[in-house]
GROMACS .gro file of C-alpha atoms in nm:
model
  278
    1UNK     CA    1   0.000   0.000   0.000
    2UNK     CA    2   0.120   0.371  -0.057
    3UNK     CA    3  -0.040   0.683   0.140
    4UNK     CA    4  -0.184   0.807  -0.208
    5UNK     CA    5  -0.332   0.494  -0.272
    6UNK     CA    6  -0.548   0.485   0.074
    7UNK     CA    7  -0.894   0.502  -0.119
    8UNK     CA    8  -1.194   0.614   0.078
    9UNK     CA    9  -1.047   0.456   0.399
   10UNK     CA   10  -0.763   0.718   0.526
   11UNK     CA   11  -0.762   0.633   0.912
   12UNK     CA   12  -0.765   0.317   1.082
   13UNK     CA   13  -0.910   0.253   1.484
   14UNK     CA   14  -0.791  -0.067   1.619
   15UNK     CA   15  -0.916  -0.267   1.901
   16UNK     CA   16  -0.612  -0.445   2.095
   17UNK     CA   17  -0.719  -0.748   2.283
   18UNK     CA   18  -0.852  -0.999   2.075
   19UNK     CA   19  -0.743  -0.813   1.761
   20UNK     CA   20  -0.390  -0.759   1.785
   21UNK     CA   21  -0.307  -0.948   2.112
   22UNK     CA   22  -0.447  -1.221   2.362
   23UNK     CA   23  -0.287  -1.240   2.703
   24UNK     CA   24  -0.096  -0.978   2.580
   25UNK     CA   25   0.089  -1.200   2.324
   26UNK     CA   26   0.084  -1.123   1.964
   27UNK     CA   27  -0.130  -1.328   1.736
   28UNK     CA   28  -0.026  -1.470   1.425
   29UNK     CA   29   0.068  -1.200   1.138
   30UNK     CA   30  -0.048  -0.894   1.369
   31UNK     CA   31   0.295  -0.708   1.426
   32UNK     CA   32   0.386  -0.767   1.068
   33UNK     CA   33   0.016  -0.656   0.977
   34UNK     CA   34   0.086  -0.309   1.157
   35UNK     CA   35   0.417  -0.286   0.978
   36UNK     CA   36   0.243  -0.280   0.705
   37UNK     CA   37  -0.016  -0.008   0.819
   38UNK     CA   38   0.259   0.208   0.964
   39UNK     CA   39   0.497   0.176   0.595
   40UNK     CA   40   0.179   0.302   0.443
   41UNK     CA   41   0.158   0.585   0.628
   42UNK     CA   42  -0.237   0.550   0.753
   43UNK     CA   43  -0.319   0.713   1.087
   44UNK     CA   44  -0.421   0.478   1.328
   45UNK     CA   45  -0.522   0.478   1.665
   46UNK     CA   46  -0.571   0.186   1.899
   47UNK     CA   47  -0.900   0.219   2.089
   48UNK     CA   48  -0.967  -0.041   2.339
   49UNK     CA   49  -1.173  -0.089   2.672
   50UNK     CA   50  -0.893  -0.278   2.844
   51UNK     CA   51  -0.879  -0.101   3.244
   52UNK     CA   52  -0.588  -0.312   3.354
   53UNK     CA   53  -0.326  -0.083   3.253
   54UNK     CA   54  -0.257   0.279   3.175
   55UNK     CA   55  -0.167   0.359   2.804
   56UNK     CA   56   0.195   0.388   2.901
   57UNK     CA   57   0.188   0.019   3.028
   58UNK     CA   58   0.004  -0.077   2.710
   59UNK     CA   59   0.254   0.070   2.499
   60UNK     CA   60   0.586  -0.053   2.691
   61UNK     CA   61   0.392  -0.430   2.652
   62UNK     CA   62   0.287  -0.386   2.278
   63UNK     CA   63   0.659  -0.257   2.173
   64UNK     CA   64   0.824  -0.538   2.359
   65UNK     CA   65   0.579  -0.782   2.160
   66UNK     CA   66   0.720  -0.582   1.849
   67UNK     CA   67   0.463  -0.362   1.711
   68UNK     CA   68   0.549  -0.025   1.673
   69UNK     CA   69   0.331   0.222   1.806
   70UNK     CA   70   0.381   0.511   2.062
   71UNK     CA   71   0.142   0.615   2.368
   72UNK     CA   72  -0.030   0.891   2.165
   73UNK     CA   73  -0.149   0.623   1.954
   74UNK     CA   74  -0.325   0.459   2.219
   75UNK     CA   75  -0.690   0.537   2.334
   76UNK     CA   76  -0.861   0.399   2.623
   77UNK     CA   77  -1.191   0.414   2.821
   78UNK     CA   78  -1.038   0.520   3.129
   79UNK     CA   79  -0.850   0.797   2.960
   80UNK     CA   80  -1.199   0.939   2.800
   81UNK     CA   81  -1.338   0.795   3.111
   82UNK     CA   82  -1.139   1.064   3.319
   83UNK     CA   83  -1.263   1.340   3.060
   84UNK     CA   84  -1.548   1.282   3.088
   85UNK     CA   85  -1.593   1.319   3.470
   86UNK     CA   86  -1.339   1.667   3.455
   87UNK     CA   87  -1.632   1.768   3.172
   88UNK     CA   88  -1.959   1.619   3.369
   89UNK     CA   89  -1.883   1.588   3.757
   90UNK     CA   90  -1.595   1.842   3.806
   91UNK     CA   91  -1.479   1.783   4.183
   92UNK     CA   92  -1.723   1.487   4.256
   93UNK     CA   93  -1.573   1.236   4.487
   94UNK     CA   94  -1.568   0.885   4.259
   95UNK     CA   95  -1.525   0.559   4.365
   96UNK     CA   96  -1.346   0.344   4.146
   97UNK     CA   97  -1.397  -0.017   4.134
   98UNK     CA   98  -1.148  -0.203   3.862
   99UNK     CA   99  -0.918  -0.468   3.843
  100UNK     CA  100  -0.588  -0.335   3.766
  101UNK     CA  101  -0.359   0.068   3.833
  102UNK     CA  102  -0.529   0.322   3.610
  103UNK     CA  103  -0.506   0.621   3.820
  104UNK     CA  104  -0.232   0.770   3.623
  105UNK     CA  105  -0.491   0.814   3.284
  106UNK     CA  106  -0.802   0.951   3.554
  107UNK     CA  107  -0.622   1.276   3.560
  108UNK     CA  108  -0.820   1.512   3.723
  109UNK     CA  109  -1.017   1.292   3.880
  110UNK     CA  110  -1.062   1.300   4.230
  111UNK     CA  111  -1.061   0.953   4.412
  112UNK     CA  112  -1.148   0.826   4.744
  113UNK     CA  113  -1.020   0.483   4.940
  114UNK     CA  114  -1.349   0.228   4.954
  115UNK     CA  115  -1.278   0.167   5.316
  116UNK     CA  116  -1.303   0.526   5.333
  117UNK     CA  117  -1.651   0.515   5.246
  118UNK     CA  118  -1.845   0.219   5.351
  119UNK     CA  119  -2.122   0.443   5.570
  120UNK     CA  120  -2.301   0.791   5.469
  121UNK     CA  121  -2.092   1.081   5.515
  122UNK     CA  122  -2.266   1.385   5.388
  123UNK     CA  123  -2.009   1.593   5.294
  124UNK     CA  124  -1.797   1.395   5.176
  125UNK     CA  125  -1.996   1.109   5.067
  126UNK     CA  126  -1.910   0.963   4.729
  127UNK     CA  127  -2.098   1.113   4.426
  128UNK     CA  128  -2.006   0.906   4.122
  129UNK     CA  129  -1.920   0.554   4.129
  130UNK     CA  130  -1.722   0.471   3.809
  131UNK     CA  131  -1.706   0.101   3.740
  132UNK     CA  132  -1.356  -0.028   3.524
  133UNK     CA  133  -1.252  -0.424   3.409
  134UNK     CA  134  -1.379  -0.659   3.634
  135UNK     CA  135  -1.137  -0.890   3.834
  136UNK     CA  136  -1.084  -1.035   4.230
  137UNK     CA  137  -1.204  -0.633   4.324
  138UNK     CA  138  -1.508  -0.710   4.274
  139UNK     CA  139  -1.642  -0.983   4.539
  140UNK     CA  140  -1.959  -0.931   4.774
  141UNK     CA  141  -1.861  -0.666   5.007
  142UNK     CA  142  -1.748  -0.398   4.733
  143UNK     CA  143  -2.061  -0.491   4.485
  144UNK     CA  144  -2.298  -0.403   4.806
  145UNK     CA  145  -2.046  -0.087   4.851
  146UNK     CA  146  -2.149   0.058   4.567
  147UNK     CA  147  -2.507  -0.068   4.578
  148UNK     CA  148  -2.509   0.156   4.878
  149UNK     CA  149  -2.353   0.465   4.710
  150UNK     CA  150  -2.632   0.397   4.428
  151UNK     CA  151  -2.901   0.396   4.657
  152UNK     CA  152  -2.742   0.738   4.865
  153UNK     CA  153  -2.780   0.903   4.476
  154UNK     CA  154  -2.478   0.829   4.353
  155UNK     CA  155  -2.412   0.869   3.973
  156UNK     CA  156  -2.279   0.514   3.792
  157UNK     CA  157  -2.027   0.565   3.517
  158UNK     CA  158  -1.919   0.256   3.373
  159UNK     CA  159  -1.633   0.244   3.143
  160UNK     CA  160  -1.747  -0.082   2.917
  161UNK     CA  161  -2.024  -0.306   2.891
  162UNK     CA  162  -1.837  -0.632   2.779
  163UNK     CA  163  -1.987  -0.944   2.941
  164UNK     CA  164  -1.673  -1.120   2.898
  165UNK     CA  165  -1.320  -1.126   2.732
  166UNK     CA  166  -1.052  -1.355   2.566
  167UNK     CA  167  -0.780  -1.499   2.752
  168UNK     CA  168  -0.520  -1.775   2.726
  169UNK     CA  169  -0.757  -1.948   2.920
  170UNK     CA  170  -1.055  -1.890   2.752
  171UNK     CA  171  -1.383  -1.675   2.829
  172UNK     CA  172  -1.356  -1.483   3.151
  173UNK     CA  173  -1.659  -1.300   3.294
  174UNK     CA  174  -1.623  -0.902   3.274
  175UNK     CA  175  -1.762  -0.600   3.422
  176UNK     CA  176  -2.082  -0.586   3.193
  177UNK     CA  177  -2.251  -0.871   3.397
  178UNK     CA  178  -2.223  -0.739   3.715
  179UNK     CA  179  -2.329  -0.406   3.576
  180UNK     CA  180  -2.669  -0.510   3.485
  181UNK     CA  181  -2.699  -0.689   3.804
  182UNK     CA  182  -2.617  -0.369   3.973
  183UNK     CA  183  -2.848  -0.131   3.741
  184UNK     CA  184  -3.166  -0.350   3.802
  185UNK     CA  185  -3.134  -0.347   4.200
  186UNK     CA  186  -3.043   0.015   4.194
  187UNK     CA  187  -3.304   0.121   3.931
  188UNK     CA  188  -3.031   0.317   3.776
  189UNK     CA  189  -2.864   0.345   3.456
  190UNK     CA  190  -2.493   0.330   3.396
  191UNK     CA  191  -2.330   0.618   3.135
  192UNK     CA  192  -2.139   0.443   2.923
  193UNK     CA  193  -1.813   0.604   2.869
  194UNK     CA  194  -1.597   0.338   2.646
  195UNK     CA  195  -1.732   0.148   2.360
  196UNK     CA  196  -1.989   0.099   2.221
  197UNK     CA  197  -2.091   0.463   2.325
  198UNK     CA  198  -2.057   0.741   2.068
  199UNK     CA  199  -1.882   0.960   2.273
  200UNK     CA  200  -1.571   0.713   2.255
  201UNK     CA  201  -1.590   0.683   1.853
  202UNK     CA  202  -1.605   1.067   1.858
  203UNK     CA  203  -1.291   1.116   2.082
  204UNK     CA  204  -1.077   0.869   1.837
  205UNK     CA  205  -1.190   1.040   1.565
  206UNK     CA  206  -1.111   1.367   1.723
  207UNK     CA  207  -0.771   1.240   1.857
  208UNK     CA  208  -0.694   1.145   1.470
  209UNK     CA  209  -0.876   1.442   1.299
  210UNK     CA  210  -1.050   1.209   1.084
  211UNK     CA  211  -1.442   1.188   0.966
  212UNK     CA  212  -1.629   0.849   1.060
  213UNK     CA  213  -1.718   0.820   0.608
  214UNK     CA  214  -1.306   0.746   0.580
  215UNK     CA  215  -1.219   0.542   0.838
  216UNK     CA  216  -1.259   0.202   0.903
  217UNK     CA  217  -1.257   0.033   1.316
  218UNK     CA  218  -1.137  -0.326   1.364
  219UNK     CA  219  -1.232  -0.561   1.644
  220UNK     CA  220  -1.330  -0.875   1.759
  221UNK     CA  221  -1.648  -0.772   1.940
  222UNK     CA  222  -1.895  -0.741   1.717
  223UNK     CA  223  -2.151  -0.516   1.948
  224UNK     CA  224  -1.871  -0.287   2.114
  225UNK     CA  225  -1.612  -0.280   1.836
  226UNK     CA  226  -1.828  -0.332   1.479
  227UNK     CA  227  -2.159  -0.247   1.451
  228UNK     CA  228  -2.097   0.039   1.735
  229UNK     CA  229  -1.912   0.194   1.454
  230UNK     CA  230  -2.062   0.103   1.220
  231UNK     CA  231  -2.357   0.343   1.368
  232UNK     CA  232  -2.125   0.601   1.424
  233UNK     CA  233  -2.060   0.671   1.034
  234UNK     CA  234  -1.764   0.409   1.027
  235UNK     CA  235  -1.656   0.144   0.839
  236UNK     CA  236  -1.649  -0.227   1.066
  237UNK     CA  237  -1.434  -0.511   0.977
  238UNK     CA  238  -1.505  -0.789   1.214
  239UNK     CA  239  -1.188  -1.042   1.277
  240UNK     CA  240  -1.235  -1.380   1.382
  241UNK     CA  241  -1.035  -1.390   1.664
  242UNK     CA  242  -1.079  -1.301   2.051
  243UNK     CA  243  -1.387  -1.304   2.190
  244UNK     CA  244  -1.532  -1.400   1.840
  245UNK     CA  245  -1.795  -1.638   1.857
  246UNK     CA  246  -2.010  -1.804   1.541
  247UNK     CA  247  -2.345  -1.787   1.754
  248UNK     CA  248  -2.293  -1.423   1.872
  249UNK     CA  249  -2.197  -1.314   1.471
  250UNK     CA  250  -2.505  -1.520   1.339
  251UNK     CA  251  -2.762  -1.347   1.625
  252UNK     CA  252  -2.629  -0.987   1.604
  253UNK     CA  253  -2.853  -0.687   1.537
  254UNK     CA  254  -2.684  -0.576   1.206
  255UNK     CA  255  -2.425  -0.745   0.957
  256UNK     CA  256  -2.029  -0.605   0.965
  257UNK     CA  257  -1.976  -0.452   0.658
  258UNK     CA  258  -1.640  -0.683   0.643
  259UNK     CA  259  -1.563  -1.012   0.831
  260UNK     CA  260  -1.204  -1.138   0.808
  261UNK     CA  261  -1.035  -1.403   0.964
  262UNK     CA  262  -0.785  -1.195   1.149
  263UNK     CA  263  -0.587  -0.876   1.170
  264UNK     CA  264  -0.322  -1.035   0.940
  265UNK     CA  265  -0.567  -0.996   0.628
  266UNK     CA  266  -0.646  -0.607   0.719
  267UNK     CA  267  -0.352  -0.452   0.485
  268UNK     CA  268  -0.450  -0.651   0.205
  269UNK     CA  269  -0.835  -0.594   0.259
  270UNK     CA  270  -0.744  -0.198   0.229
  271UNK     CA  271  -0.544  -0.177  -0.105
  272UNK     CA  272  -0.873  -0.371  -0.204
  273UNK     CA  273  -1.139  -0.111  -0.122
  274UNK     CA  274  -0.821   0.102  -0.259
  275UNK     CA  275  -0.807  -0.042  -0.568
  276UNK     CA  276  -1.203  -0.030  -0.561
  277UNK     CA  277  -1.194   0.310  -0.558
  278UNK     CA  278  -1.014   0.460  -0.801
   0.00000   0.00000   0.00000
């Protein structure tokens, strides 16, 4: 591929786990596949819900697995996560509850300790709970935490929806399921900062300068990552690798408007709709 040659499709947003990685090991034809993207000179960014790390730790574990990229590539939902709350709930006391060391991207954003905060405090009782990755955090005790903060009025920001994620393992459970548990007993609703909400697709298309009719978003998940997009203005390829799953492609709401069998084909699936387009 040359730059000139990009076609309609002149910026690329790509999911990492699942797409590029799982376990944080590179699948087959994925670092040589962003070669490829980076010699052609498309801007890419790399948008993805993962709350484990900080975009810094991303980056240090993607370029020791070999593809190059740089922080400012990287997007996550904690990052627009944190913006959101300096834009929404300036000063509010949040309560984070997330499996992983994030605070470095919630910039901003003031936290408090959950032992802190286990009775009413009126002044300084929490006023957001924002809900990351789910992981050993999130047992009885700190699910009924927050239940409580919900029922004192507390907002409930949520920074994904998945219901589960790819490991080296297999499926693991994620933060989505215990979300909808916790929205039905607290009759609330969770703002979703990360995908699938528009708000997320906007800030990586802001963060590349590009419009949603030229670019094209890869992932795995074909709610979140695809069709999320897709409704967004966006071109979705759908990769058949991660969380993908036969019975969740064949019972979606809406078709991808690509479907390869992994990130390895994406180069060669561009200087198609390239060639297409001249």
């Amino acid at each position: 591929m040359e730059r000139e040659r990009a076609g309609v499709i002149r910026a690329v947003l790509i999911d990492i786990d699942g797409v590029l990685t799982v376990s944080w090991e590179p699948l087959p034809g994925a670092v040589e596949a962003m070669e490829r993207l980076r010699a052609a000179g498309l801007p890419l960014a790399l948008v993805t819900n993962t709350t484990s790390r900080t975009r810094a730790s991303i980056c240090a574990r993607l370029t020791e697995a070999g593809f190059p990229v740089s922080v400012d590539d990287i997007l996550t939902a904690p990052a627009v996560t944190a913006a959101y709350l300096r834009e929404n709930h300036p000063g509010a006391c949040c309560l984070l509850l997330n499996a992983g060391d994030i605070q470095d991207d919630l910039t901003g954003v003031t936290l408090v300790e959950p032992e802190e905060h286990t009775e009413p405090h009126p002044e300084t009782d929490v006023n957001v709970v924002v809900v990351g990755g789910a992981g050993d955090e999130f047992g009885y005790a700190a699910l009924n935490r927050v239940f409580h903060h919900l029922q004192r009025g507390a907002h409930l920001v949520a920074m994904h929806r998945n219901l589960y994620w790819r490991t080296a393992d297999g499926l693991d459970l994620d933060a989505g399921a215990f979300l909808l548990g916790l929205e039905r007993a607290a009759r609330v609703d969770a703002t979703i900062t990360g995908k699938p909400s528009e708000a997320f697709f906007a800030a990586a298309l802001a963060h590349l300068g590009a419009e949603p009719s030229t670019t094209l978003m890869v992932g795995d998940d074909i709610e979140s990552d695809v069709l999320a997009a897709q409704r967004s203005g966006i071109t979705g390829a759908l990769v058949k690798t991660g969380k993908y799953l036969p019975e969740t492609h064949r019972s979606a709401d809406g078709t991808p408007d690509h479907v390869l069998d992994s990130f390895a084909a994406l180069p060669d699936l561009l200087e198609r709709l390239a060639s297409g387009s001249r």
